[in-house]
CSV table of C-alpha atoms in Angstrom, one decimal:
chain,number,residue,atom,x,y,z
A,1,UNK,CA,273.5,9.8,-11.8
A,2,UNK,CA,275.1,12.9,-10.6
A,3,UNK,CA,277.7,15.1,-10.8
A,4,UNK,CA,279.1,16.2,-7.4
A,5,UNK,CA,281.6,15.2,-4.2
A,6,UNK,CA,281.1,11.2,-4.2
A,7,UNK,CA,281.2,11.4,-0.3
A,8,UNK,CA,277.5,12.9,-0.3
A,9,UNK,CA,274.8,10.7,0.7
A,10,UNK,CA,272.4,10.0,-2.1
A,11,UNK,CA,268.5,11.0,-1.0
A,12,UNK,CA,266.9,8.1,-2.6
A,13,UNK,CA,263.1,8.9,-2.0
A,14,UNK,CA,261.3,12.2,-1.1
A,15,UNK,CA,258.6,12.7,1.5
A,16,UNK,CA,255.8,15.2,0.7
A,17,UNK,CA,255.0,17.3,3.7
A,18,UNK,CA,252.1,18.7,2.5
A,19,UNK,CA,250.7,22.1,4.6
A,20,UNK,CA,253.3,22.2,8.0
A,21,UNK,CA,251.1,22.7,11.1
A,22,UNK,CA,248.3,21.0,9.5
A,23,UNK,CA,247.1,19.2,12.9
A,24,UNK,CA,246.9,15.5,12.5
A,25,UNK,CA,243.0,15.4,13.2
A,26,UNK,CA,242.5,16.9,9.9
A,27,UNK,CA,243.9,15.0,8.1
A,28,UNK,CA,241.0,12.7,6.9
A,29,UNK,CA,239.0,16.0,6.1
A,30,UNK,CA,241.9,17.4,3.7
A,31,UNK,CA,241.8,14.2,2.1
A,32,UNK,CA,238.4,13.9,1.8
A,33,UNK,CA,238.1,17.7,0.3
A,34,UNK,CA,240.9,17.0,-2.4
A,35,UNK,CA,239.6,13.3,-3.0
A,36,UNK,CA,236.3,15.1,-4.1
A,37,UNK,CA,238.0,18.1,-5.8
A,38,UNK,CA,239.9,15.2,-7.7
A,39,UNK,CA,237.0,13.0,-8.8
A,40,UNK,CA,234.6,16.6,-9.7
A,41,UNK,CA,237.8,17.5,-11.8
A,42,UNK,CA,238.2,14.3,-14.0
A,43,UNK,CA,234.2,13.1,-14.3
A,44,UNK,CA,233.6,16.9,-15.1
A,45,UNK,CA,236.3,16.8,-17.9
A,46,UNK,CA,235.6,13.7,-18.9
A,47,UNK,CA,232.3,14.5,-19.7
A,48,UNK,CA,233.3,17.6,-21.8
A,49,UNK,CA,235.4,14.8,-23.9
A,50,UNK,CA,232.6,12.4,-24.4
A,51,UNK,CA,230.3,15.4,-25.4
A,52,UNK,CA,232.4,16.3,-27.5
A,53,UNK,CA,233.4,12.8,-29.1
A,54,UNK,CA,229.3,12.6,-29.5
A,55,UNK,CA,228.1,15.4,-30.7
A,56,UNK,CA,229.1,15.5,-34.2
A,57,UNK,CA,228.0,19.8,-34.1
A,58,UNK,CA,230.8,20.6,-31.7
A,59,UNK,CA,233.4,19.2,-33.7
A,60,UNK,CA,234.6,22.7,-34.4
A,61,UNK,CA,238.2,24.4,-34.3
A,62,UNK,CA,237.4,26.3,-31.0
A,63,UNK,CA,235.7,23.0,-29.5
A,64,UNK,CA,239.2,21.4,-30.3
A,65,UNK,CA,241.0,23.9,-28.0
A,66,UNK,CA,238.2,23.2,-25.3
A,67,UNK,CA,238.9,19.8,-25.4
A,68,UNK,CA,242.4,20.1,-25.2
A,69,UNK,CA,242.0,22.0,-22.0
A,70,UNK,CA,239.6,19.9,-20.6
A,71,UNK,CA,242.7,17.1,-21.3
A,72,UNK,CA,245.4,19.6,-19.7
A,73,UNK,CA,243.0,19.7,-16.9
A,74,UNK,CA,242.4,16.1,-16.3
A,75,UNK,CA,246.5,15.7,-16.6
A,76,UNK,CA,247.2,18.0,-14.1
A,77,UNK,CA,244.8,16.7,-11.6
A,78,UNK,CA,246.3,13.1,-12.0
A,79,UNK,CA,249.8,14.0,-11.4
A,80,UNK,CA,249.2,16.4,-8.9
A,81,UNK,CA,246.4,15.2,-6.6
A,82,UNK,CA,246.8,11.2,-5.9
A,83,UNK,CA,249.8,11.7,-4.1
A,84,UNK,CA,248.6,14.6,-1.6
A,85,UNK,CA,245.3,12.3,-1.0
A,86,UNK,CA,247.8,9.4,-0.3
A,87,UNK,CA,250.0,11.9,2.3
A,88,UNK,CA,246.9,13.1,4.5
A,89,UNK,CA,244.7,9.4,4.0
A,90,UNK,CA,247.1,6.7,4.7
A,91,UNK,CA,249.6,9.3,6.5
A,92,UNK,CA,251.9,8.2,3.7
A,93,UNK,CA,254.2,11.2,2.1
A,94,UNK,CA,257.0,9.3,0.7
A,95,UNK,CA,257.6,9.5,-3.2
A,96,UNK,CA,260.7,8.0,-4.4
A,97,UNK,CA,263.4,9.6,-6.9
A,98,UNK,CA,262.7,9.0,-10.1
A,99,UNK,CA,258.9,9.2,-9.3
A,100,UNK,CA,259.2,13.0,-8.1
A,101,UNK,CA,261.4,13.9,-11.5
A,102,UNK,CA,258.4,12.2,-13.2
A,103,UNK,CA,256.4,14.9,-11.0
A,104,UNK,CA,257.9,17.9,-11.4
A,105,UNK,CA,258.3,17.5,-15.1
A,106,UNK,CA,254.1,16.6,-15.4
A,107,UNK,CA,253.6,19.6,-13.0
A,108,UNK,CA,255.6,22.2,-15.1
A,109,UNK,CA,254.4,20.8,-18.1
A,110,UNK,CA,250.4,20.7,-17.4
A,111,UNK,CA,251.0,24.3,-15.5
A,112,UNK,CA,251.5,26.0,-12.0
A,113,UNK,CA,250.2,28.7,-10.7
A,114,UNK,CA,253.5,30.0,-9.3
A,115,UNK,CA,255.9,28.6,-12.2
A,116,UNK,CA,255.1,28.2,-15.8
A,117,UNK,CA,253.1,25.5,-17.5
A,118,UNK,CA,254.2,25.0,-21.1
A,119,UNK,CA,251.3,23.1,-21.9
A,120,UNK,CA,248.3,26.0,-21.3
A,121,UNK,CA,250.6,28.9,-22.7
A,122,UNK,CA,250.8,27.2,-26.2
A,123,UNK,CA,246.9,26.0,-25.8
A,124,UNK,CA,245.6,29.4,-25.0
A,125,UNK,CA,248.2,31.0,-28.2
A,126,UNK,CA,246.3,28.5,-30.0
A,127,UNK,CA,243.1,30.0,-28.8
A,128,UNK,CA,244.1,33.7,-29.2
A,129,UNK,CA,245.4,32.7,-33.2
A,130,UNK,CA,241.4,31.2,-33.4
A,131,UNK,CA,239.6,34.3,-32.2
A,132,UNK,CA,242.1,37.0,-34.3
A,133,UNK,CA,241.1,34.9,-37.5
A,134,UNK,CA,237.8,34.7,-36.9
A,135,UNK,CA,237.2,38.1,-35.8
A,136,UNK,CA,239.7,40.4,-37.8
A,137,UNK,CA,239.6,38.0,-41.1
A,138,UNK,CA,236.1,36.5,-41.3
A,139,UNK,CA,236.3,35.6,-45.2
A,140,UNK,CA,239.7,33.9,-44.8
A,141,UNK,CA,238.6,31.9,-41.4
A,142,UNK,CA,237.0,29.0,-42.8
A,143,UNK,CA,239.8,28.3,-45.3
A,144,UNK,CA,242.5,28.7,-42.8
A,145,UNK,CA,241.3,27.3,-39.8
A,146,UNK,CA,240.2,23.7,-40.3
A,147,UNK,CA,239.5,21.2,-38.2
A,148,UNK,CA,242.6,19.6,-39.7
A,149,UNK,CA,244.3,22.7,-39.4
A,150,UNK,CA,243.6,23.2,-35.3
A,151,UNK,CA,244.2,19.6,-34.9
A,152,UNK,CA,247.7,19.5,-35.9
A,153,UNK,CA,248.3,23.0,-33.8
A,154,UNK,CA,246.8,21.1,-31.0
A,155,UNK,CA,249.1,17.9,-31.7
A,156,UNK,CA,252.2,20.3,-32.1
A,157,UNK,CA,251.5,22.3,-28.3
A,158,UNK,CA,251.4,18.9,-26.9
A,159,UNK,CA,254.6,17.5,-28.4
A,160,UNK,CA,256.5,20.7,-28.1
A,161,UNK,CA,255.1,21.6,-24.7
A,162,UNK,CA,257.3,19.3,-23.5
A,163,UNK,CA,260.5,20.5,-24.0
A,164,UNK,CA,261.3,23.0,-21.8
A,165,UNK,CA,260.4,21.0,-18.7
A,166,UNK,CA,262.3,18.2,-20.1
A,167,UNK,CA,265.2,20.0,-19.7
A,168,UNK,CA,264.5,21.2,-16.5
A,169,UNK,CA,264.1,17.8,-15.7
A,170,UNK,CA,267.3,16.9,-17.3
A,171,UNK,CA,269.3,19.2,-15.2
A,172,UNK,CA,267.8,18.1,-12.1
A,173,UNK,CA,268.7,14.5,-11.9
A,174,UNK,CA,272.4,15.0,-13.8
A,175,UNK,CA,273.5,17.9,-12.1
A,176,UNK,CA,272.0,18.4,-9.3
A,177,UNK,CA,273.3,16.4,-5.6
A,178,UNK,CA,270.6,15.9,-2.8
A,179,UNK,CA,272.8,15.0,0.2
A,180,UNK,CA,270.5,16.0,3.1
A,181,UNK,CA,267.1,17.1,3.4
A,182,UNK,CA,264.2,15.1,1.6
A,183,UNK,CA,261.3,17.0,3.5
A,184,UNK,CA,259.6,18.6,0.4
A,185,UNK,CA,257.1,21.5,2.2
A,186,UNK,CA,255.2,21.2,-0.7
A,187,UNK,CA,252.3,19.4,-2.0
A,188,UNK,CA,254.4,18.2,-4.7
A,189,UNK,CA,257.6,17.8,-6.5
A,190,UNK,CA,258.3,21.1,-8.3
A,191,UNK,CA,262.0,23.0,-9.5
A,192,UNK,CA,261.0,25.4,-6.7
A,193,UNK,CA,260.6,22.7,-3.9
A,194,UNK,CA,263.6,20.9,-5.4
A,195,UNK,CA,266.1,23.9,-5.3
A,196,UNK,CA,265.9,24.3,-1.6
A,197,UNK,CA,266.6,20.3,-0.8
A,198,UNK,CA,269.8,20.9,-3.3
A,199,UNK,CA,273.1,21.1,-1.9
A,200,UNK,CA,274.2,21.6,-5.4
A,201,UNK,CA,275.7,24.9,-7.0
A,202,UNK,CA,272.2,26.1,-8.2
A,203,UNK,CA,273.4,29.3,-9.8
A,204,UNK,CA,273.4,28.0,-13.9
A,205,UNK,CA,270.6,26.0,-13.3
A,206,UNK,CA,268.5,28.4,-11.9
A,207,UNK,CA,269.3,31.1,-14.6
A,208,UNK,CA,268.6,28.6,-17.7
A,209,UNK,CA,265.3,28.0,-16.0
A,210,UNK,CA,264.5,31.3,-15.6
A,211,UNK,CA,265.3,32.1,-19.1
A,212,UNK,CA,263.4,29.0,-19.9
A,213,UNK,CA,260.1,30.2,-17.9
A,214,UNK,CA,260.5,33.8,-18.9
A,215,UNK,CA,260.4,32.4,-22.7
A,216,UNK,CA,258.0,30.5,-22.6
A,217,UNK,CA,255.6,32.4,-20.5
A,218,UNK,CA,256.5,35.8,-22.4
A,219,UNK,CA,256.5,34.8,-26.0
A,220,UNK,CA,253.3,33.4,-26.3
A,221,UNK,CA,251.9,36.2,-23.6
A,222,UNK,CA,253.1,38.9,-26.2
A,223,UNK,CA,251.6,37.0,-29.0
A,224,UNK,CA,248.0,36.9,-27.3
A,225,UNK,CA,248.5,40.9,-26.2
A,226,UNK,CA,248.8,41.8,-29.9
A,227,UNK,CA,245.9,39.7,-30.8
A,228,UNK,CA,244.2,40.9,-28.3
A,229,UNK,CA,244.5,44.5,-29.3
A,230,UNK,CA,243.7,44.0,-33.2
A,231,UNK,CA,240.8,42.4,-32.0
A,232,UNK,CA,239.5,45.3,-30.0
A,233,UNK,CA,240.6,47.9,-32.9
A,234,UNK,CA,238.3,45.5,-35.7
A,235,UNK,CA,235.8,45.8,-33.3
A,236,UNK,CA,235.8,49.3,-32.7
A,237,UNK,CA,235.7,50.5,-36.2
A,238,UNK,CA,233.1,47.7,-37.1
A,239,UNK,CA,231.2,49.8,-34.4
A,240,UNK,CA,232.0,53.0,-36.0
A,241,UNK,CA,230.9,51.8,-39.0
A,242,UNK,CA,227.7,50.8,-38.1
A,243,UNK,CA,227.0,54.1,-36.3
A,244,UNK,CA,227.8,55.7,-39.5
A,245,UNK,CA,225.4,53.6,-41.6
A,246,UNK,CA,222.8,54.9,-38.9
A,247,UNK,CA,223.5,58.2,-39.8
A,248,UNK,CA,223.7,57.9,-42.7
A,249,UNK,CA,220.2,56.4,-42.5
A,250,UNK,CA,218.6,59.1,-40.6
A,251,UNK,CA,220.0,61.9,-42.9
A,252,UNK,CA,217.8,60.0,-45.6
A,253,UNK,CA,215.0,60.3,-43.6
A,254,UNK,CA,215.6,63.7,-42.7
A,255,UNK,CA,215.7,64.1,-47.0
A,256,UNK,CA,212.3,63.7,-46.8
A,257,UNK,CA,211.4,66.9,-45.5
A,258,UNK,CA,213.7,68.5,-47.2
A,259,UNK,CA,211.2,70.1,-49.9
A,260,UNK,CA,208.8,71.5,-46.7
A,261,UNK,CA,211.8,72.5,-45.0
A,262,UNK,CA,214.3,74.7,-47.3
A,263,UNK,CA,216.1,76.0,-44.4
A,264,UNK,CA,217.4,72.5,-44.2
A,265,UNK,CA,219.2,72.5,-47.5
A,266,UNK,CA,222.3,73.3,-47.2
A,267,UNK,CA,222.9,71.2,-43.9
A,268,UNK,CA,221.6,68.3,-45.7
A,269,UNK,CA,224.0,68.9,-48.6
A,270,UNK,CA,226.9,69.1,-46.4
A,271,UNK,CA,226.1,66.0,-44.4
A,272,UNK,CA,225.7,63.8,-47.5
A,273,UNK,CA,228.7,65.9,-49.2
A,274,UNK,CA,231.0,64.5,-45.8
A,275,UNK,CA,229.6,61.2,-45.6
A,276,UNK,CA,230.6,60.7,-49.7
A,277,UNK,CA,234.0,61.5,-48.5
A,278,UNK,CA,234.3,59.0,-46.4
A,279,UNK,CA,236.9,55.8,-46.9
């Protein structure tokens, strides 16, 4: 399975530490807290699904993305969560080899807060896409974004999401040698976690998965910026618009004085003289 010096010792099974220091009477409270953060995550969710499965109103492109999330959020919850229950409940940390692979693929996939989840970067481009169209090409938003449309988007981040933790993953159990330490001080498997228990020549490896996290977390990040921004400039100058049909409003109400007030002639001329020159 790997590539390395043969006289290494193969770690077979990890154990998750967890916090370090955690004293062992809190143990059963920890568990308890994430046991119940667990359970809120997926019945909340879940709801959200079967809302949306009922109610034939929200079956919408933008309700599409919610659900989607709601999914990402149920998946990362499930991967991440029984195991750290199981270390603090039962005092049982130990996850075996192919099981924290498994991990650590799910985790990057779904998303980390300190490393990238493929999964929610292409979920919230998807989003970004569905307010730009909607916003900054109103006529064309119906005819472009379907419900067909968003579902095969949504079907394509989910399928695609997958590849650059997969080769993470790939990397991990080919190239990689754990010979030593199997303490993860973690509350899962992650590349992070899994680079320190390495005794492995991590340099390649950690640069593809750099590049790999700085593509996938940049690209769509740059992609939501600029959407972002022509958002904000239709907005604006649907604002200035309106101010100027105010205006342009009042100067006709101003017209009406304009026979008891000559003095007022010539400004009133000018104004609607400007305003015809407008674009």
């Amino acid at each position: 399975m790997f590539e390395g010096d043969e006289n290494y010792t193969r770690v077979s099974e990890f154990v998750i530490v967890g916090f370090p220091g955690l004293h062992p009477s809190f143990f059963h409270l920890v568990a308890w807290f994430f046991f119940c953060v667990y359970v809120t995550t997926v019945v909340g969710n879940f709801l959200l699904v079967v809302l949306f499965a009922l109610e034939h109103s929200l079956q919408k492109p933008m309700y599409i993305i919610m659900l989607s999330l709601a999914l990402s959020d149920i998946g990362f919850a499930t991967v991440a969560l029984p195991n750290l229950i199981a270390r603090w409940w039962w005092n049982d940390g130990r996850i075996s080899f192919h099981t924290c692979m498994f991990q650590e693929q799910m985790i990057h996939y779904f998303g980390t807060p300190n490393y990238f989840g493929t999964l929610n970067s292409l979920i919230m481009l998807t989003m970004a896409m569905d307010r730009y169209l909607a916003i900054c090409h109103p006529l064309r938003y119906p005819m472009l974004m379907t419900n067909r449309t968003m579902s095969g988007l949504t079907v394509f981040s989910w399928i695609s999401a997958q590849v650059a933790p997969g080769i993470v993953t790939i990397d991990f159990s080919r190239k990689v040698s754990f010979c030593g330490p199997n303490r993860i001080l973690h509350v899962y498997c992650d590349a992070i976690a899994l680079t320190r228990l390495s005794c492995s020549n991590m340099v390649a490896i950690n640069n593809s998965s750099y590049g790999l996290a700085m593509f996938v977390l940049l690209v769509p990040l740059s992609l939501i910026i600029f959407s972002y921004i022509s958002i904000i400039v239709t907005v604006m100058r649907m604002a200035n618009a309106q101010t100027e049909n105010l205006l342009y409003l009042w100067y006709s109400g101003m017209s009406h004085s304009y026979l008891l007030h000559p003095p007022l002639h010539s400004l009133l001329h000018a104004l609607h003289a400007q305003r015809d020159n407008y674009p």
